[in-house]
């Protein structure tokens, strides 16, 4: 059965439907040797190329959505390749059966914690889009005196570089001296937003770790630089949050065994 071209390529993990629509409009996609038009349909039997490269398309019965939870360490950048040769968050990920890994949001080089990856381009796009208001939670250690007025400012909203930024909540978690831990929530993921919000109040962020993305918590026993597959229910919960129907990967015993070895044992 034929499907719209942008849906086929999104299901193959190449990007979101909106992103692929722009590729089609830009003449980057062809079907059976002819430049594709927006709205064109195709099947897994057609020869589809993006920028001249043939894309292997599997039938809908063979495709599935896979999501990884990764515990990002300090010093890794959230890009596939770094011109400075620094390690990236993609270096330790497993191979995919089809498509490619797409990072659901980013963490800067000095931020650790939960980073999600998926082979479903549409799921990644929706989970990052501001319209869905998917909450991210962070543990943050702040150096400096924090007053109730400052907390109120952070929750009410602060204008930063022309954008109104705010935490959905701020909860103190204890600390020693002038270093205090807080848990904060964000409904969007602007670049370095957590740091910029605290800095707007004249205090310094000395540690920052993402601990939750939507309904997914950072697994407590997942060590830095390791990944683990989310189970079927966790994937469905993520997709439901952004009003998307997906077919999760069904973990097989031998696959599960290899994953556990990757996560819990040293290389």
Short mmCIF file of C-alpha atoms in Angstrom, two decimals:
data_model
loop_
_atom_site.label_atom_id
_atom_site.label_comp_id
_atom_site.label_asym_id
_atom_site.label_seq_id
_atom_site.Cartn_x
_atom_site.Cartn_y
_atom_site.Cartn_z
CA UNK A 1 0.00 0.00 0.00
CA UNK A 2 1.33 3.43 -0.92
CA UNK A 3 1.94 6.16 1.64
CA UNK A 4 2.96 9.78 1.46
CA UNK A 5 6.66 10.16 0.80
CA UNK A 6 7.35 12.27 3.88
CA UNK A 7 5.72 9.63 6.10
CA UNK A 8 7.79 6.83 4.57
CA UNK A 9 11.06 8.71 5.11
CA UNK A 10 10.10 9.82 8.63
CA UNK A 11 9.27 6.22 9.55
CA UNK A 12 12.70 5.26 8.21
CA UNK A 13 14.20 7.57 10.83
CA UNK A 14 15.57 10.21 8.45
CA UNK A 15 13.85 13.16 10.11
CA UNK A 16 10.48 14.64 11.01
CA UNK A 17 7.73 14.94 8.40
CA UNK A 18 8.06 18.72 8.41
CA UNK A 19 11.80 18.51 7.84
CA UNK A 20 11.37 16.02 5.00
CA UNK A 21 8.65 18.17 3.38
CA UNK A 22 11.27 20.92 3.10
CA UNK A 23 13.66 18.44 1.45
CA UNK A 24 10.97 17.55 -1.09
CA UNK A 25 10.18 21.20 -1.79
CA UNK A 26 13.91 21.81 -2.24
CA UNK A 27 14.19 19.07 -4.87
CA UNK A 28 16.42 16.84 -2.74
CA UNK A 29 14.17 13.75 -2.99
CA UNK A 30 13.51 11.60 -6.05
CA UNK A 31 11.30 8.57 -6.74
CA UNK A 32 12.31 6.14 -9.48
CA UNK A 33 14.63 8.74 -11.00
CA UNK A 34 12.16 11.66 -11.03
CA UNK A 35 12.28 14.63 -8.66
CA UNK A 36 9.49 14.17 -6.14
CA UNK A 37 6.67 16.62 -5.51
CA UNK A 38 5.05 17.40 -2.19
CA UNK A 39 2.12 15.05 -1.59
CA UNK A 40 3.55 12.30 -3.80
CA UNK A 41 3.00 8.72 -2.67
CA UNK A 42 5.31 5.71 -2.87
CA UNK A 43 5.79 2.16 -1.59
CA UNK A 44 8.72 0.16 -0.26
CA UNK A 45 9.12 -1.23 -3.81
CA UNK A 46 10.01 2.18 -5.27
CA UNK A 47 13.57 3.50 -5.52
CA UNK A 48 13.75 6.57 -3.30
CA UNK A 49 16.82 8.79 -3.17
CA UNK A 50 17.75 11.70 -0.91
CA UNK A 51 20.55 13.89 -2.27
CA UNK A 52 21.27 11.11 -4.77
CA UNK A 53 21.69 8.42 -2.12
CA UNK A 54 19.37 5.41 -2.30
CA UNK A 55 17.33 5.01 0.88
CA UNK A 56 16.54 1.47 2.02
CA UNK A 57 12.84 1.41 2.88
CA UNK A 58 11.34 -1.43 4.87
CA UNK A 59 7.66 -2.36 4.77
CA UNK A 60 5.41 -1.06 7.54
CA UNK A 61 5.31 -4.58 9.01
CA UNK A 62 9.08 -4.50 9.49
CA UNK A 63 9.41 -1.02 11.00
CA UNK A 64 9.24 -0.20 14.69
CA UNK A 65 10.00 2.65 17.05
CA UNK A 66 12.97 2.28 19.33
CA UNK A 67 13.96 4.76 22.07
CA UNK A 68 17.20 4.77 24.06
CA UNK A 69 17.88 6.42 27.41
CA UNK A 70 21.52 7.55 27.63
CA UNK A 71 23.35 8.90 30.67
CA UNK A 72 25.52 11.68 29.23
CA UNK A 73 28.86 12.31 30.95
CA UNK A 74 30.76 15.59 31.11
CA UNK A 75 32.83 16.49 28.07
CA UNK A 76 30.65 15.00 25.33
CA UNK A 77 29.04 17.23 22.69
CA UNK A 78 25.51 16.66 21.35
CA UNK A 79 26.47 16.43 17.68
CA UNK A 80 27.35 13.46 15.47
CA UNK A 81 30.71 14.88 14.44
CA UNK A 82 32.79 17.52 16.14
CA UNK A 83 35.34 19.59 14.16
CA UNK A 84 37.52 19.79 17.28
CA UNK A 85 37.58 16.00 17.64
CA UNK A 86 35.80 15.93 20.99
CA UNK A 87 33.79 12.82 21.98
CA UNK A 88 30.10 12.95 21.05
CA UNK A 89 26.94 11.50 22.57
CA UNK A 90 26.57 9.28 19.48
CA UNK A 91 29.92 7.49 19.90
CA UNK A 92 28.68 4.81 22.32
CA UNK A 93 25.24 4.14 20.80
CA UNK A 94 24.36 0.78 19.23
CA UNK A 95 23.68 0.33 15.53
CA UNK A 96 20.12 0.63 14.25
CA UNK A 97 18.43 -1.92 12.02
CA UNK A 98 17.10 0.93 9.89
CA UNK A 99 17.09 4.71 9.87
CA UNK A 100 19.41 6.65 12.15
CA UNK A 101 19.55 7.80 15.75
CA UNK A 102 17.98 11.19 16.35
CA UNK A 103 18.71 13.04 19.57
CA UNK A 104 15.57 14.26 21.37
CA UNK A 105 16.91 17.63 22.45
CA UNK A 106 20.48 18.41 23.44
CA UNK A 107 22.65 18.89 26.49
CA UNK A 108 25.64 21.21 26.46
CA UNK A 109 29.15 19.90 27.03
CA UNK A 110 29.10 20.72 30.77
CA UNK A 111 25.65 19.21 31.46
CA UNK A 112 25.18 15.54 32.36
CA UNK A 113 22.21 13.22 32.67
CA UNK A 114 19.29 11.91 30.66
CA UNK A 115 19.38 12.16 26.88
CA UNK A 116 16.85 10.29 24.74
CA UNK A 117 17.46 8.96 21.23
CA UNK A 118 14.96 7.47 18.77
CA UNK A 119 14.84 6.13 15.22
CA UNK A 120 11.40 7.74 14.73
CA UNK A 121 11.83 11.21 13.24
CA UNK A 122 8.25 12.32 13.85
CA UNK A 123 8.36 11.28 17.50
CA UNK A 124 11.61 13.23 18.01
CA UNK A 125 10.16 16.32 16.33
CA UNK A 126 7.02 16.36 18.45
CA UNK A 127 8.83 15.73 21.74
CA UNK A 128 11.05 18.76 21.06
CA UNK A 129 8.36 21.08 19.67
CA UNK A 130 7.32 23.91 22.05
CA UNK A 131 3.62 23.45 21.25
CA UNK A 132 3.53 20.13 23.16
CA UNK A 133 5.09 21.64 26.32
CA UNK A 134 6.95 18.46 27.27
CA UNK A 135 8.47 19.08 30.70
CA UNK A 136 12.17 18.52 31.37
CA UNK A 137 13.43 18.27 34.95
CA UNK A 138 16.94 19.12 36.14
CA UNK A 139 18.99 18.79 39.30
CA UNK A 140 21.06 21.95 39.64
CA UNK A 141 23.65 23.04 42.20
CA UNK A 142 23.75 26.81 42.64
CA UNK A 143 26.60 28.80 44.18
CA UNK A 144 25.45 31.99 45.90
CA UNK A 145 22.63 33.28 48.07
CA UNK A 146 19.14 32.55 46.73
CA UNK A 147 16.22 34.59 48.10
CA UNK A 148 12.46 33.97 47.90
CA UNK A 149 12.23 36.99 45.57
CA UNK A 150 14.68 35.37 43.16
CA UNK A 151 12.71 32.11 43.18
CA UNK A 152 9.53 34.05 42.43
CA UNK A 153 11.26 35.80 39.51
CA UNK A 154 12.37 32.47 38.07
CA UNK A 155 8.84 31.05 38.21
CA UNK A 156 7.14 34.25 37.03
CA UNK A 157 9.46 34.67 34.04
CA UNK A 158 12.60 36.53 33.02
CA UNK A 159 13.29 38.19 29.66
CA UNK A 160 16.52 36.68 28.28
CA UNK A 161 17.85 37.69 24.86
CA UNK A 162 14.37 38.74 23.77
CA UNK A 163 12.64 35.53 24.96
CA UNK A 164 10.52 35.10 28.09
CA UNK A 165 11.97 32.18 30.04
CA UNK A 166 10.73 30.58 33.25
CA UNK A 167 10.77 27.46 35.36
CA UNK A 168 7.52 25.53 35.80
CA UNK A 169 8.61 24.91 39.40
CA UNK A 170 11.62 25.33 41.68
CA UNK A 171 12.15 23.03 44.67
CA UNK A 172 15.05 23.26 47.13
CA UNK A 173 16.85 19.96 47.76
CA UNK A 174 19.41 20.94 50.39
CA UNK A 175 23.15 21.61 50.37
CA UNK A 176 26.05 23.01 52.35
CA UNK A 177 27.22 26.59 52.81
CA UNK A 178 26.63 28.73 49.74
CA UNK A 179 26.10 25.65 47.53
CA UNK A 180 22.47 24.54 47.34
CA UNK A 181 20.80 21.89 45.20
CA UNK A 182 17.47 22.60 43.49
CA UNK A 183 15.17 20.62 41.22
CA UNK A 184 13.65 22.72 38.44
CA UNK A 185 11.27 22.11 35.56
CA UNK A 186 11.13 23.56 32.05
CA UNK A 187 8.36 23.27 29.47
CA UNK A 188 10.74 24.08 26.60
CA UNK A 189 14.39 23.42 25.91
CA UNK A 190 16.04 26.65 24.76
CA UNK A 191 19.83 26.72 24.52
CA UNK A 192 21.44 26.84 28.01
CA UNK A 193 18.12 28.07 29.46
CA UNK A 194 18.63 26.65 32.96
CA UNK A 195 22.02 28.31 33.33
CA UNK A 196 20.85 31.62 31.87
CA UNK A 197 17.83 31.79 34.19
CA UNK A 198 19.94 31.32 37.33
CA UNK A 199 22.63 33.69 36.05
CA UNK A 200 19.94 36.35 35.49
CA UNK A 201 19.55 36.39 39.29
CA UNK A 202 23.27 36.87 39.93
CA UNK A 203 24.13 33.32 41.01
CA UNK A 204 26.32 30.67 39.39
CA UNK A 205 25.40 27.14 38.32
CA UNK A 206 28.20 24.79 39.41
CA UNK A 207 26.53 21.44 38.54
CA UNK A 208 23.68 20.62 36.16
CA UNK A 209 22.09 17.27 35.40
CA UNK A 210 18.89 16.40 33.52
CA UNK A 211 16.94 13.83 35.54
CA UNK A 212 13.68 13.50 33.59
CA UNK A 213 12.21 14.08 30.11
CA UNK A 214 8.42 13.89 29.99
CA UNK A 215 7.45 10.66 31.82
CA UNK A 216 10.93 9.12 31.50
CA UNK A 217 13.27 9.28 34.51
CA UNK A 218 17.03 8.79 34.41
CA UNK A 219 17.50 5.16 35.59
CA UNK A 220 19.32 5.26 38.92
CA UNK A 221 21.70 2.39 38.11
CA UNK A 222 22.52 3.57 34.59
CA UNK A 223 26.16 4.64 34.73
CA UNK A 224 27.61 7.57 32.80
CA UNK A 225 28.27 6.90 29.13
CA UNK A 226 25.85 3.93 29.01
CA UNK A 227 22.50 3.41 27.30
CA UNK A 228 19.46 1.20 27.73
CA UNK A 229 16.37 0.53 25.60
CA UNK A 230 13.05 1.86 26.88
CA UNK A 231 10.41 -0.84 27.15
CA UNK A 232 7.20 -0.94 25.10
CA UNK A 233 5.07 0.82 27.72
CA UNK A 234 7.58 3.63 28.19
CA UNK A 235 7.69 4.23 24.44
CA UNK A 236 3.90 4.27 24.23
CA UNK A 237 3.74 6.73 27.16
CA UNK A 238 6.14 9.06 25.36
CA UNK A 239 4.19 8.86 22.11
CA UNK A 240 0.84 9.36 23.84
CA UNK A 241 2.18 12.56 25.39
CA UNK A 242 2.54 14.07 21.90
CA UNK A 243 -0.56 12.43 20.37
CA UNK A 244 1.31 9.98 18.15
CA UNK A 245 0.65 6.29 17.49
CA UNK A 246 3.79 4.16 17.23
CA UNK A 247 4.75 0.51 17.00
CA UNK A 248 7.39 -0.10 19.71
CA UNK A 249 10.20 -2.53 19.30
CA UNK A 250 9.49 -5.88 20.91
CA UNK A 251 12.57 -6.83 22.92
CA UNK A 252 13.79 -10.38 22.29
CA UNK A 253 15.58 -12.36 25.02
CA UNK A 254 18.93 -12.51 23.18
CA UNK A 255 18.79 -8.78 22.39
CA UNK A 256 17.92 -7.96 26.00
CA UNK A 257 20.92 -9.98 27.18
CA UNK A 258 23.31 -8.02 24.97
CA UNK A 259 21.83 -4.73 26.17
CA UNK A 260 22.24 -5.65 29.83
CA UNK A 261 25.89 -6.50 29.16
CA UNK A 262 26.39 -3.09 27.53
CA UNK A 263 24.77 -1.24 30.39
CA UNK A 264 25.99 -2.94 33.54
CA UNK A 265 29.44 -4.33 32.71
CA UNK A 266 32.62 -2.46 32.00
CA UNK A 267 34.13 -2.75 28.54
#
